[in-house]
Coordinates of C-alpha atoms and ligand atoms in Angstrom, one line a residue:
M40 CA -34.8 60.8 62.4
I41 CA -36.8 63.4 60.5
G42 CA -37.1 63.9 56.7
I43 CA -39.1 63.6 53.6
D44 CA -41.7 60.8 53.6
A45 CA -42.9 61.1 49.9
I46 CA -42.7 63.5 47.0
S47 CA -45.4 64.2 44.4
L48 CA -44.8 66.4 41.3
Y49 CA -47.1 68.2 39.0
T50 CA -46.6 70.2 35.8
P51 CA -49.2 71.6 33.4
R52 CA -50.5 69.8 30.4
Y53 CA -48.7 71.7 27.6
M54 CA -45.0 71.8 26.5
L55 CA -42.9 73.5 23.9
K56 CA -39.8 71.7 22.4
L57 CA -36.8 73.9 22.6
E58 CA -35.8 73.0 19.0
E59 CA -39.1 74.6 18.0
L60 CA -38.3 77.7 20.1
A61 CA -34.8 77.9 18.7
K62 CA -36.1 77.8 15.1
S63 CA -38.6 80.6 15.8
R64 CA -35.8 82.7 17.3
G65 CA -33.3 82.0 14.5
I66 CA -30.9 80.3 16.9
D67 CA -29.0 77.1 16.5
P68 CA -31.0 74.5 18.4
A69 CA -27.8 73.0 19.8
K70 CA -27.3 76.2 21.9
Y71 CA -30.4 75.1 23.9
T72 CA -30.1 71.3 23.7
V73 CA -26.3 71.1 24.2
G74 CA -25.3 74.5 25.5
L75 CA -28.1 74.6 28.2
G76 CA -28.9 70.9 28.2
Q77 CA -32.6 71.5 27.9
F78 CA -35.1 69.7 25.5
A79 CA -38.5 71.1 26.4
M80 CA -40.3 73.3 28.8
S81 CA -43.7 73.0 30.4
I82 CA -46.1 75.9 29.4
M83 CA -48.6 77.4 31.8
P84 CA -52.1 77.6 30.3
P85 CA -54.4 80.5 31.3
A86 CA -56.5 78.4 33.7
E87 CA -53.6 77.3 35.8
D88 CA -51.2 79.1 38.2
I89 CA -49.1 78.3 41.3
V90 CA -52.3 77.5 43.3
T91 CA -53.7 75.0 40.8
M92 CA -50.3 73.3 40.3
A93 CA -49.7 73.2 44.1
A94 CA -53.1 71.6 44.8
S95 CA -52.7 69.1 42.0
A96 CA -49.2 68.1 43.3
A97 CA -50.4 67.7 46.9
L98 CA -53.7 65.9 46.2
P99 CA -52.2 62.3 45.8
L100 CA -50.1 62.9 49.0
I101 CA -52.8 63.8 51.4
K102 CA -55.0 60.8 50.6
D103 CA -55.0 58.1 53.3
R104 CA -52.8 59.9 55.7
K105 CA -53.4 62.1 58.8
P106 CA -53.8 65.8 57.8
P107 CA -50.8 68.0 58.2
S108 CA -50.8 70.5 61.1
L109 CA -48.6 72.9 59.1
L110 CA -48.7 73.8 55.4
L111 CA -45.7 75.8 54.1
F112 CA -46.1 77.1 50.6
A113 CA -42.8 78.0 49.0
T114 CA -42.9 80.3 45.9
E115 CA -41.4 83.3 44.2
S116 CA -44.4 83.6 41.8
G117 CA -46.9 84.8 44.5
V118 CA -50.4 85.8 43.3
D119 CA -51.2 88.1 46.2
H120 CA -48.9 90.4 48.4
S121 CA -51.0 89.7 51.5
K122 CA -52.9 86.4 51.3
A123 CA -50.8 83.2 51.4
A124 CA -51.4 81.1 48.2
G125 CA -51.5 78.1 50.5
I126 CA -54.9 79.2 51.9
W127 CA -56.5 78.5 48.6
V128 CA -54.7 75.1 48.5
H129 CA -55.9 74.4 52.1
K130 CA -59.5 75.0 50.9
L131 CA -59.2 73.0 47.7
L132 CA -57.7 70.0 49.6
N133 CA -60.3 70.3 52.4
L134 CA -57.6 70.5 55.1
P135 CA -58.7 71.0 58.7
S136 CA -59.1 74.6 60.1
S137 CA -56.5 73.6 62.8
C138 CA -53.8 73.5 60.1
R139 CA -51.5 76.5 60.1
V140 CA -50.7 78.0 56.6
L141 CA -47.8 80.3 55.7
E142 CA -46.1 81.4 52.5
I143 CA -42.3 81.4 52.4
K144 CA -40.2 83.4 50.0
Q145 CA -36.5 83.5 49.2
A146 CA -36.3 82.9 45.5
C147 CA -35.5 79.3 44.6
Y148 CA -34.2 78.6 48.1
S149 CA -37.7 78.9 49.7
A150 CA -38.6 75.2 49.7
T151 CA -35.3 74.3 51.3
G152 CA -35.8 77.1 53.9
A153 CA -39.3 75.6 54.5
L154 CA -37.8 72.1 54.9
Q155 CA -35.2 73.3 57.4
L156 CA -37.9 75.1 59.4
A157 CA -40.1 72.0 59.4
I158 CA -37.5 69.8 60.9
P159 CA -37.3 71.4 64.3
Y160 CA -41.1 71.8 64.2
V161 CA -41.5 68.0 63.8
K162 CA -38.8 67.5 66.5
A163 CA -40.9 69.5 68.9
N164 CA -44.2 67.8 67.7
P165 CA -43.0 64.3 66.8
T166 CA -46.5 62.9 65.9
E167 CA -47.3 65.8 63.5
E168 CA -46.7 66.1 59.8
V169 CA -45.8 69.1 57.6
L170 CA -46.9 69.5 54.0
I171 CA -44.5 71.6 52.0
I172 CA -45.4 72.7 48.5
A173 CA -43.0 74.5 46.2
S174 CA -44.8 75.9 43.2
D175 CA -43.5 78.3 40.6
N176 CA -43.9 79.7 37.1
A177 CA -40.5 80.7 35.6
R178 CA -41.2 83.7 33.3
Y179 CA -38.5 85.8 31.7
G180 CA -40.3 87.1 28.6
I181 CA -40.6 86.5 24.9
G182 CA -37.3 86.9 23.0
T183 CA -35.1 87.4 26.2
A184 CA -31.9 85.4 26.9
G185 CA -33.7 83.7 29.8
E186 CA -36.6 82.5 27.6
P187 CA -35.2 79.0 26.9
T188 CA -34.8 78.6 30.7
Q189 CA -38.5 79.0 31.5
G190 CA -40.7 76.2 32.8
C191 CA -43.3 75.6 35.5
G192 CA -44.2 73.0 38.1
A193 CA -44.9 72.1 41.7
A194 CA -43.4 69.6 44.1
A195 CA -45.3 68.6 47.2
F196 CA -43.7 66.7 50.0
I197 CA -44.4 65.5 53.5
V198 CA -41.9 66.1 56.3
K199 CA -42.3 63.7 59.3
A200 CA -40.5 61.6 61.9
N201 CA -39.3 58.2 60.6
P202 CA -39.7 59.1 56.9
H203 CA -39.9 56.5 54.2
L204 CA -37.9 58.4 51.5
I205 CA -34.9 60.3 52.9
A206 CA -33.8 61.3 56.4
I207 CA -32.2 64.8 56.5
E208 CA -28.9 64.9 58.4
E209 CA -27.8 67.6 60.8
G210 CA -25.0 69.9 59.6
S211 CA -25.2 72.1 56.6
G212 CA -23.3 74.9 54.9
L213 CA -25.0 78.2 54.3
F214 CA -24.2 81.3 52.2
T215 CA -26.1 84.5 52.3
D216 CA -25.2 87.7 50.5
H217 CA -26.9 90.8 49.0
V218 CA -26.5 90.4 45.3
M219 CA -28.7 91.6 42.4
D220 CA -28.4 88.6 40.1
F221 CA -32.1 87.9 39.6
W222 CA -35.2 89.8 41.0
R223 CA -38.8 90.6 40.2
P224 CA -40.2 94.0 41.3
N225 CA -43.8 93.8 42.7
H226 CA -45.4 95.2 39.6
L227 CA -43.7 92.9 37.0
D228 CA -44.9 89.5 36.0
T229 CA -41.5 88.5 34.5
A230 CA -38.1 88.2 36.3
L231 CA -35.2 90.6 35.6
V232 CA -31.9 88.8 35.6
D233 CA -28.2 89.4 35.1
G234 CA -27.8 85.9 33.6
K235 CA -24.1 85.3 33.4
Y236 CA -23.5 87.0 36.8
S237 CA -26.2 84.8 38.3
A238 CA -24.4 81.7 37.1
R239 CA -21.1 83.0 38.6
I240 CA -22.8 83.7 42.0
Y241 CA -24.4 80.3 42.0
L242 CA -20.9 78.7 41.7
T243 CA -19.4 81.1 44.3
A244 CA -22.3 80.2 46.7
L245 CA -21.8 76.5 46.1
E246 CA -18.1 76.6 47.0
A247 CA -18.8 78.6 50.1
C248 CA -21.6 76.3 51.2
W249 CA -19.5 73.2 50.5
K250 CA -16.5 74.5 52.5
E251 CA -18.7 75.2 55.6
Y252 CA -20.6 71.9 55.2
A253 CA -17.3 69.9 54.9
A254 CA -15.7 71.7 57.9
K255 CA -18.8 71.1 60.1
T256 CA -19.4 67.4 59.1
G257 CA -15.9 66.3 58.3
R258 CA -17.3 64.7 55.1
S259 CA -15.5 64.6 51.8
F260 CA -16.9 64.4 48.2
E261 CA -16.5 60.6 48.3
D262 CA -18.8 60.3 51.3
H263 CA -21.7 61.1 49.0
A264 CA -23.3 58.5 46.6
R265 CA -25.2 61.0 44.5
F266 CA -25.6 64.8 44.2
C267 CA -28.7 67.0 43.4
Y268 CA -28.3 70.6 42.6
H269 CA -30.7 73.5 42.1
L270 CA -31.7 73.2 38.4
P271 CA -32.3 76.5 36.5
F272 CA -31.2 74.4 33.5
S273 CA -29.5 71.1 33.5
K274 CA -26.1 72.3 32.3
M275 CA -25.8 74.6 35.3
A276 CA -25.9 71.5 37.6
E277 CA -23.3 69.8 35.4
K278 CA -21.0 72.8 35.8
A279 CA -21.7 72.9 39.6
H280 CA -20.9 69.2 39.8
E281 CA -17.7 69.7 37.8
R282 CA -16.6 72.4 40.3
L283 CA -17.3 70.2 43.3
S284 CA -15.8 67.1 42.0
K285 CA -12.7 69.1 40.9
H286 CA -13.3 67.9 37.3
A287 CA -13.1 64.2 38.1
N288 CA -15.3 62.1 35.7
T289 CA -18.2 61.6 38.1
H290 CA -21.1 62.5 35.7
D291 CA -23.0 59.3 36.8
L292 CA -23.5 60.8 40.3
V293 CA -25.6 63.6 39.0
A294 CA -27.1 62.4 35.6
H295 CA -30.4 60.9 36.8
S296 CA -31.3 64.0 38.8
L297 CA -31.3 66.0 35.6
L298 CA -33.9 64.0 33.6
Y299 CA -37.1 65.7 34.7
T300 CA -35.8 69.2 34.4
K301 CA -34.5 68.7 30.9
E302 CA -38.2 68.2 29.9
I303 CA -40.0 70.5 32.3
G304 CA -37.6 73.5 32.5
N305 CA -36.9 75.6 35.5
S306 CA -39.5 75.3 38.3
Y307 CA -37.6 77.7 40.6
S308 CA -38.3 76.7 44.2
A309 CA -39.5 73.2 43.2
S310 CA -36.6 72.4 40.9
L311 CA -34.2 70.8 43.5
Y312 CA -37.1 68.5 44.5
F313 CA -37.8 67.7 40.9
G314 CA -34.1 66.7 40.8
L315 CA -34.3 64.6 43.9
A316 CA -37.5 62.8 42.7
S317 CA -35.9 62.3 39.2
L318 CA -32.8 60.7 40.8
L319 CA -34.7 58.3 43.1
E320 CA -37.2 57.3 40.5
N321 CA -34.7 56.7 37.6
D322 CA -31.4 55.6 39.1
K323 CA -31.4 51.8 38.7
E324 CA -28.9 51.3 41.5
D325 CA -30.4 50.5 45.0
L326 CA -29.7 53.8 46.9
S327 CA -30.9 52.5 50.3
N328 CA -28.8 53.8 53.2
K329 CA -26.7 55.9 50.7
R330 CA -26.0 59.6 51.3
I331 CA -27.2 62.2 48.9
G332 CA -25.7 65.7 48.8
L333 CA -28.2 68.5 48.1
F334 CA -27.5 72.1 47.0
S335 CA -30.2 74.7 47.0
Y336 CA -29.6 78.2 45.5
G337 CA -32.0 81.1 45.7
S338 CA -30.9 84.3 43.9
G339 CA -30.5 87.4 45.8
C340 CA -29.1 85.3 47.5
V341 CA -29.3 82.4 50.0
A342 CA -27.8 79.0 49.4
E343 CA -27.4 75.8 51.4
F344 CA -25.5 72.5 51.0
F345 CA -27.0 69.7 53.1
S346 CA -27.4 66.0 53.0
G347 CA -29.8 63.1 53.5
I348 CA -29.7 59.3 53.8
V349 CA -32.0 57.4 51.5
Q350 CA -34.3 55.1 53.5
P351 CA -34.5 51.3 52.8
S352 CA -38.3 51.7 52.1
Y353 CA -37.8 54.5 49.6
R354 CA -38.9 52.6 46.5
K355 CA -42.4 51.8 48.0
T356 CA -43.1 55.6 48.3
L357 CA -42.0 56.7 44.8
R358 CA -44.5 57.9 42.2
Q359 CA -42.5 57.4 39.0
D360 CA -45.4 55.9 37.0
A361 CA -47.7 58.8 37.8
H362 CA -45.0 61.3 37.1
Q363 CA -43.8 59.8 33.8
T364 CA -47.3 59.4 32.6
L365 CA -48.0 63.0 33.4
F366 CA -44.9 64.3 31.7
S367 CA -45.3 62.2 28.5
A368 CA -49.0 63.0 28.2
R369 CA -48.3 66.7 27.8
K370 CA -49.5 68.2 24.6
E371 CA -46.8 69.7 22.4
I372 CA -47.7 73.2 21.2
S373 CA -46.2 75.5 18.6
C374 CA -44.2 78.6 19.3
P375 CA -47.1 81.0 18.4
E376 CA -49.5 78.9 20.7
Y377 CA -46.9 79.2 23.6
E378 CA -46.7 83.0 23.0
A379 CA -50.5 83.4 23.1
Y380 CA -50.6 81.4 26.4
F381 CA -47.7 83.4 27.8
R382 CA -49.4 86.8 27.0
E383 CA -52.8 85.6 28.3
C384 CA -51.2 84.4 31.6
G385 CA -49.8 88.0 31.9
N386 CA -53.5 89.0 32.5
Q387 CA -53.8 86.8 35.6
N388 CA -53.2 89.8 37.8
K389 CA -55.9 92.0 36.2
E390 CA -59.1 93.0 38.0
E391 CA -61.2 90.8 35.7
F392 CA -59.9 87.6 34.0
D393 CA -61.8 85.0 32.1
P394 CA -59.3 82.3 30.9
S395 CA -59.7 80.8 27.5
E396 CA -60.5 77.1 27.1
C397 CA -57.6 74.9 28.0
Q398 CA -56.7 71.6 29.8
T399 CA -55.7 71.6 33.5
G400 CA -54.9 69.1 36.2
A401 CA -57.3 68.4 39.1
F402 CA -58.0 72.1 39.7
R403 CA -58.5 75.2 37.6
L404 CA -58.5 78.9 37.9
A405 CA -62.1 79.5 36.8
G406 CA -61.7 83.3 36.7
I407 CA -61.0 86.6 38.5
Q408 CA -63.6 89.1 39.4
K409 CA -62.9 92.3 41.4
Y410 CA -59.4 90.9 41.9
I411 CA -60.9 87.8 43.7
R412 CA -59.6 84.6 42.3
D413 CA -62.0 81.7 41.9
Y414 CA -60.5 78.2 41.9
Q415 CA -62.6 75.1 41.1
P416 CA -61.9 71.3 41.1
L417 CA -62.3 69.8 37.7
A418 CA -65.8 68.4 37.5
Ligands
CAA141 N1 -24.0 74.7 20.1 C1 -23.6 74.3 21.4 N2 -23.5 75.1 22.5 C2 -23.7 76.5 22.3 C3 -24.0 77.0 21.0 C4 -24.2 76.1 19.9 N3 -24.5 76.5 18.7 N4 -24.2 78.3 21.1 C5 -23.9 78.6 22.4 N5 -23.6 77.5 23.1 C6 -23.3 77.4 24.5 C7 -22.5 78.5 25.1 O1 -21.1 78.2 24.8 C8 -22.8 78.5 26.5 O2 -22.2 77.4 27.2 P1 -21.1 77.7 28.3 O3 -21.8 78.5 29.4 O4 -20.7 76.3 28.8 O5 -20.0 78.5 27.6 C9 -24.3 78.1 26.5 O6 -24.6 77.5 25.2 C10 -25.2 79.3 26.7 O7 -24.8 80.2 25.8 P2 -24.7 81.8 26.2 O8 -24.0 81.9 27.5 O9 -24.2 82.6 25.1 O10 -26.3 82.1 26.5 P3 -27.0 83.4 26.8 O11 -26.1 84.5 27.2 O12 -27.9 83.6 25.6 O13 -27.9 82.9 28.0 C11 -28.2 82.3 30.3 C12 -27.7 81.9 29.0 C13 -27.4 83.4 30.9 C14 -28.2 81.1 31.2 C15 -29.7 82.8 30.1 O14 -30.5 81.7 29.6 C16 -30.3 83.3 31.4 O15 -30.2 84.5 31.8 N6 -31.1 82.4 32.1 C17 -31.8 82.8 33.3 C18 -30.9 83.0 34.5 C19 -30.4 81.6 35.1 O16 -31.0 80.6 34.8 N7 -29.4 81.7 35.9 C20 -28.8 80.5 36.5 C21 -28.2 80.8 37.8 S1 -29.3 81.7 38.9 C22 -30.3 80.5 39.5 O17 -30.0 79.4 39.5 C23 -31.7 80.9 40.1 C24 -32.7 80.6 39.1 O18 -33.3 79.5 39.1 C25 -33.0 81.6 38.1

């Protein structure tokens, strides 16, 4: 039995309410809060990026446990074409030099890809543990249709034998196709997206994955106690669930997985794992020994439907107090303040960068000189 032992989440210290964004853009706030199902989005300040978020998410997980022998860093917001972002995290967390580090990319699917690669690795090395960190900054641009579906965050999780949180089952349904629904050329720091097409492809991929998963495992919709979907915005998951449930009234099976994303926004590769943590930390029902269906979608595209069994010890490993404190302590900023941070973060790939004063988590991007990024723990 192999799966996820614990999940730790991190998101930056600033947020923008979507009502405030809607007012500034001259749009009815209900379009964002009802139409997209989103209330707020975390805002990246200039002294944070995918590395600082990843290190802050993983820090509580690596305390008091044996170091991982493999660190897989899943992201589509890479900060270097060559060097894996995980190497900086490896340094910041003081991991041993015997730990292998790799960056994995396939849009929002990358953390699930990492998980599926980690499982046979643990099977072959049953005493070893894998640290997976999904960390992303969803940027579409000021005034674009994608703007209200931005956000940022990191989810770190440990994959091991006899996990305390959720054991991943064998048998999944996959869907890969060459589609241009969402992409980011190397020189751009914002994504390009064919928004409505991307939502259609997401649902096409879901149906194809489900069909293969159901055929392989012989399971039906009713064999699953809860569902977690990739969460570009919460309404997308509700539409996906409606499609899978054939419009039966089963909103309760997905509702708790949406709570964190409604406040944080899209965190791309991390978002399915924000959803899983949100479900396990907020659903009052005891989910021990229950099956969760999970759908991961990465534009471009690769998608997978798979499942896991919640372990009887799962509540002991949850970090809901830390997560909820972190989310509720974020500072609300105005739309002009968000725009200023957005523009300044656009300079994070310049030759020289000296971030303005801002709050961070346990680590910060101290500056960039000659394209060399300098990260520091908070004193
Ligand atoms: N009150 C209530 N609802 C309203 C409203 C109002 N006043 N005005 C509009 N709405 C509703 C609309 O009816 C619509 O709902 P339905 O889809 O159920 O009809 C919803 O609000 C959104 O309205 P629009 O479709 O008009 O919105 P838009 O065209 O401006 O943009 C979007 C929506 C396409 C999702 C855009 O935000 C976008 O491009 N986002 C980025 C791409 C994305 O997230 N794609 C998801 C699938 S791809 C993926 O999952 C990978 C990933 O992470 C990116």
